[in-house]
JSON list of C-alpha atoms in Angstrom, two decimals:
[
{"chain": "A", "resi": 2, "resn": "VAL", "atom": "CA", "xyz": [158.77, 59.20, -20.29]},
{"chain": "A", "resi": 3, "resn": "GLN", "atom": "CA", "xyz": [158.81, 58.31, -23.95]},
{"chain": "A", "resi": 4, "resn": "VAL", "atom": "CA", "xyz": [159.21, 54.57, -24.46]},
{"chain": "A", "resi": 5, "resn": "ARG", "atom": "CA", "xyz": [160.65, 53.17, -27.68]},
{"chain": "A", "resi": 6, "resn": "VAL", "atom": "CA", "xyz": [160.21, 49.45, -28.38]},
{"chain": "A", "resi": 7, "resn": "VAL", "atom": "CA", "xyz": [162.75, 47.86, -30.73]},
{"chain": "A", "resi": 8, "resn": "ASP", "atom": "CA", "xyz": [164.01, 44.48, -31.93]},
{"chain": "A", "resi": 9, "resn": "ALA", "atom": "CA", "xyz": [166.98, 43.61, -34.14]},
{"chain": "A", "resi": 10, "resn": "SER", "atom": "CA", "xyz": [165.13, 45.00, -37.19]},
{"chain": "A", "resi": 11, "resn": "GLY", "atom": "CA", "xyz": [164.28, 48.37, -35.60]},
{"chain": "A", "resi": 12, "resn": "PRO", "atom": "CA", "xyz": [161.12, 49.95, -34.14]},
{"chain": "A", "resi": 13, "resn": "VAL", "atom": "CA", "xyz": [158.19, 47.67, -33.27]},
{"chain": "A", "resi": 14, "resn": "ALA", "atom": "CA", "xyz": [154.75, 49.20, -34.00]},
{"chain": "A", "resi": 15, "resn": "GLY", "atom": "CA", "xyz": [151.75, 47.91, -32.08]},
{"chain": "A", "resi": 16, "resn": "ALA", "atom": "CA", "xyz": [153.78, 46.59, -29.15]},
{"chain": "A", "resi": 17, "resn": "THR", "atom": "CA", "xyz": [152.21, 46.62, -25.69]},
{"chain": "A", "resi": 18, "resn": "ILE", "atom": "CA", "xyz": [153.94, 48.35, -22.77]},
{"chain": "A", "resi": 19, "resn": "ASP", "atom": "CA", "xyz": [153.23, 47.07, -19.26]},
{"chain": "A", "resi": 20, "resn": "VAL", "atom": "CA", "xyz": [154.15, 49.38, -16.36]},
{"chain": "A", "resi": 21, "resn": "ASP", "atom": "CA", "xyz": [154.69, 47.78, -12.95]},
{"chain": "A", "resi": 22, "resn": "GLY", "atom": "CA", "xyz": [154.41, 49.66, -9.68]},
{"chain": "A", "resi": 23, "resn": "GLY", "atom": "CA", "xyz": [151.34, 51.15, -8.09]},
{"chain": "A", "resi": 24, "resn": "ASP", "atom": "CA", "xyz": [148.64, 50.93, -10.73]},
{"chain": "A", "resi": 25, "resn": "ASP", "atom": "CA", "xyz": [149.43, 48.78, -13.76]},
{"chain": "A", "resi": 26, "resn": "HIS", "atom": "CA", "xyz": [148.99, 50.52, -17.10]},
{"chain": "A", "resi": 27, "resn": "ALA", "atom": "CA", "xyz": [149.10, 49.21, -20.66]},
{"chain": "A", "resi": 28, "resn": "HIS", "atom": "CA", "xyz": [150.07, 51.34, -23.66]},
{"chain": "A", "resi": 29, "resn": "SER", "atom": "CA", "xyz": [150.46, 50.48, -27.36]},
{"chain": "A", "resi": 30, "resn": "THR", "atom": "CA", "xyz": [153.26, 51.83, -29.55]},
{"chain": "A", "resi": 31, "resn": "GLY", "atom": "CA", "xyz": [152.66, 53.80, -32.72]},
{"chain": "A", "resi": 32, "resn": "PRO", "atom": "CA", "xyz": [154.21, 53.35, -36.17]},
{"chain": "A", "resi": 33, "resn": "GLU", "atom": "CA", "xyz": [157.67, 54.43, -35.00]},
{"chain": "A", "resi": 34, "resn": "GLY", "atom": "CA", "xyz": [157.62, 52.05, -32.03]},
{"chain": "A", "resi": 35, "resn": "ARG", "atom": "CA", "xyz": [157.08, 54.91, -29.56]},
{"chain": "A", "resi": 36, "resn": "THR", "atom": "CA", "xyz": [154.53, 55.81, -26.92]},
{"chain": "A", "resi": 37, "resn": "ASP", "atom": "CA", "xyz": [154.38, 58.21, -23.98]},
{"chain": "A", "resi": 38, "resn": "VAL", "atom": "CA", "xyz": [153.98, 56.67, -20.54]},
{"chain": "A", "resi": 39, "resn": "ILE", "atom": "CA", "xyz": [153.03, 58.69, -17.45]},
{"chain": "A", "resi": 40, "resn": "LEU", "atom": "CA", "xyz": [155.07, 57.58, -14.43]},
{"chain": "A", "resi": 41, "resn": "PRO", "atom": "CA", "xyz": [154.68, 58.68, -10.83]},
{"chain": "A", "resi": 42, "resn": "TYR", "atom": "CA", "xyz": [157.50, 60.51, -9.09]},
{"chain": "A", "resi": 43, "resn": "ARG", "atom": "CA", "xyz": [159.34, 57.34, -8.13]},
{"chain": "A", "resi": 44, "resn": "PRO", "atom": "CA", "xyz": [161.39, 54.76, -10.01]},
{"chain": "A", "resi": 45, "resn": "MET", "atom": "CA", "xyz": [159.36, 52.03, -11.67]},
{"chain": "A", "resi": 46, "resn": "ARG", "atom": "CA", "xyz": [159.86, 49.25, -14.16]},
{"chain": "A", "resi": 47, "resn": "LEU", "atom": "CA", "xyz": [158.26, 48.38, -17.44]},
{"chain": "A", "resi": 48, "resn": "ARG", "atom": "CA", "xyz": [158.35, 45.67, -20.08]},
{"chain": "A", "resi": 49, "resn": "ALA", "atom": "CA", "xyz": [157.00, 45.20, -23.60]},
{"chain": "A", "resi": 50, "resn": "GLN", "atom": "CA", "xyz": [155.71, 42.49, -25.89]},
{"chain": "A", "resi": 51, "resn": "ARG", "atom": "CA", "xyz": [155.28, 42.48, -29.67]},
{"chain": "A", "resi": 52, "resn": "ASN", "atom": "CA", "xyz": [151.71, 41.11, -29.53]},
{"chain": "A", "resi": 53, "resn": "HIS", "atom": "CA", "xyz": [149.49, 39.23, -27.07]},
{"chain": "A", "resi": 54, "resn": "SER", "atom": "CA", "xyz": [151.00, 35.82, -27.93]},
{"chain": "A", "resi": 55, "resn": "ALA", "atom": "CA", "xyz": [154.66, 36.92, -28.02]},
{"chain": "A", "resi": 56, "resn": "PRO", "atom": "CA", "xyz": [157.06, 36.64, -25.08]},
{"chain": "A", "resi": 57, "resn": "TRP", "atom": "CA", "xyz": [157.64, 39.67, -22.84]},
{"chain": "A", "resi": 58, "resn": "SER", "atom": "CA", "xyz": [160.93, 41.56, -22.79]},
{"chain": "A", "resi": 59, "resn": "GLU", "atom": "CA", "xyz": [163.06, 41.74, -19.66]},
{"chain": "A", "resi": 60, "resn": "TRP", "atom": "CA", "xyz": [161.97, 44.33, -17.08]},
{"chain": "A", "resi": 61, "resn": "VAL", "atom": "CA", "xyz": [163.60, 47.74, -17.59]},
{"chain": "A", "resi": 62, "resn": "HIS", "atom": "CA", "xyz": [164.01, 50.00, -14.56]},
{"chain": "A", "resi": 63, "resn": "VAL", "atom": "CA", "xyz": [163.03, 53.61, -15.25]},
{"chain": "A", "resi": 64, "resn": "ASP", "atom": "CA", "xyz": [163.79, 56.73, -13.28]},
{"chain": "A", "resi": 65, "resn": "PRO", "atom": "CA", "xyz": [160.93, 59.25, -13.77]},
{"chain": "A", "resi": 66, "resn": "ARG", "atom": "CA", "xyz": [163.52, 61.96, -14.53]},
{"chain": "A", "resi": 67, "resn": "GLU", "atom": "CA", "xyz": [164.53, 60.12, -17.71]},
{"chain": "A", "resi": 68, "resn": "GLN", "atom": "CA", "xyz": [162.99, 61.54, -20.87]},
{"chain": "A", "resi": 69, "resn": "GLU", "atom": "CA", "xyz": [163.29, 58.41, -23.01]},
{"chain": "A", "resi": 70, "resn": "VAL", "atom": "CA", "xyz": [163.85, 54.71, -22.45]},
{"chain": "A", "resi": 71, "resn": "GLU", "atom": "CA", "xyz": [164.33, 51.90, -24.96]},
{"chain": "A", "resi": 72, "resn": "VAL", "atom": "CA", "xyz": [162.93, 48.40, -24.45]},
{"chain": "A", "resi": 73, "resn": "ARG", "atom": "CA", "xyz": [164.19, 45.51, -26.59]},
{"chain": "A", "resi": 74, "resn": "VAL", "atom": "CA", "xyz": [161.67, 42.76, -27.31]},
{"chain": "A", "resi": 75, "resn": "PRO", "atom": "CA", "xyz": [162.61, 39.29, -28.59]},
{"chain": "A", "resi": 76, "resn": "ASP", "atom": "CA", "xyz": [162.95, 39.20, -32.38]},
{"chain": "A", "resi": 77, "resn": "ALA", "atom": "CA", "xyz": [159.97, 38.05, -34.44]},
{"chain": "A", "resi": 78, "resn": "PRO", "atom": "CA", "xyz": [160.12, 34.42, -35.59]},
{"chain": "A", "resi": 79, "resn": "ARG", "atom": "CA", "xyz": [161.13, 34.09, -39.23]}
]
């Protein structure tokens, strides 16, 4: 599953993806706010955060048959 992390301004590079279910995994997004996440053959959920001190997004449920999922993180403080 390709995960894309966005906020109101667009893609979020360097965000952390947390996958819940079975083994927990953490992944960081690249410059376009994307990363690939390997999921087992069952539905799971994941969330993202902009950086280690930022709040987490809501949990997003993912079906392993989906090719891409978008996760919206809270906007950066201005």
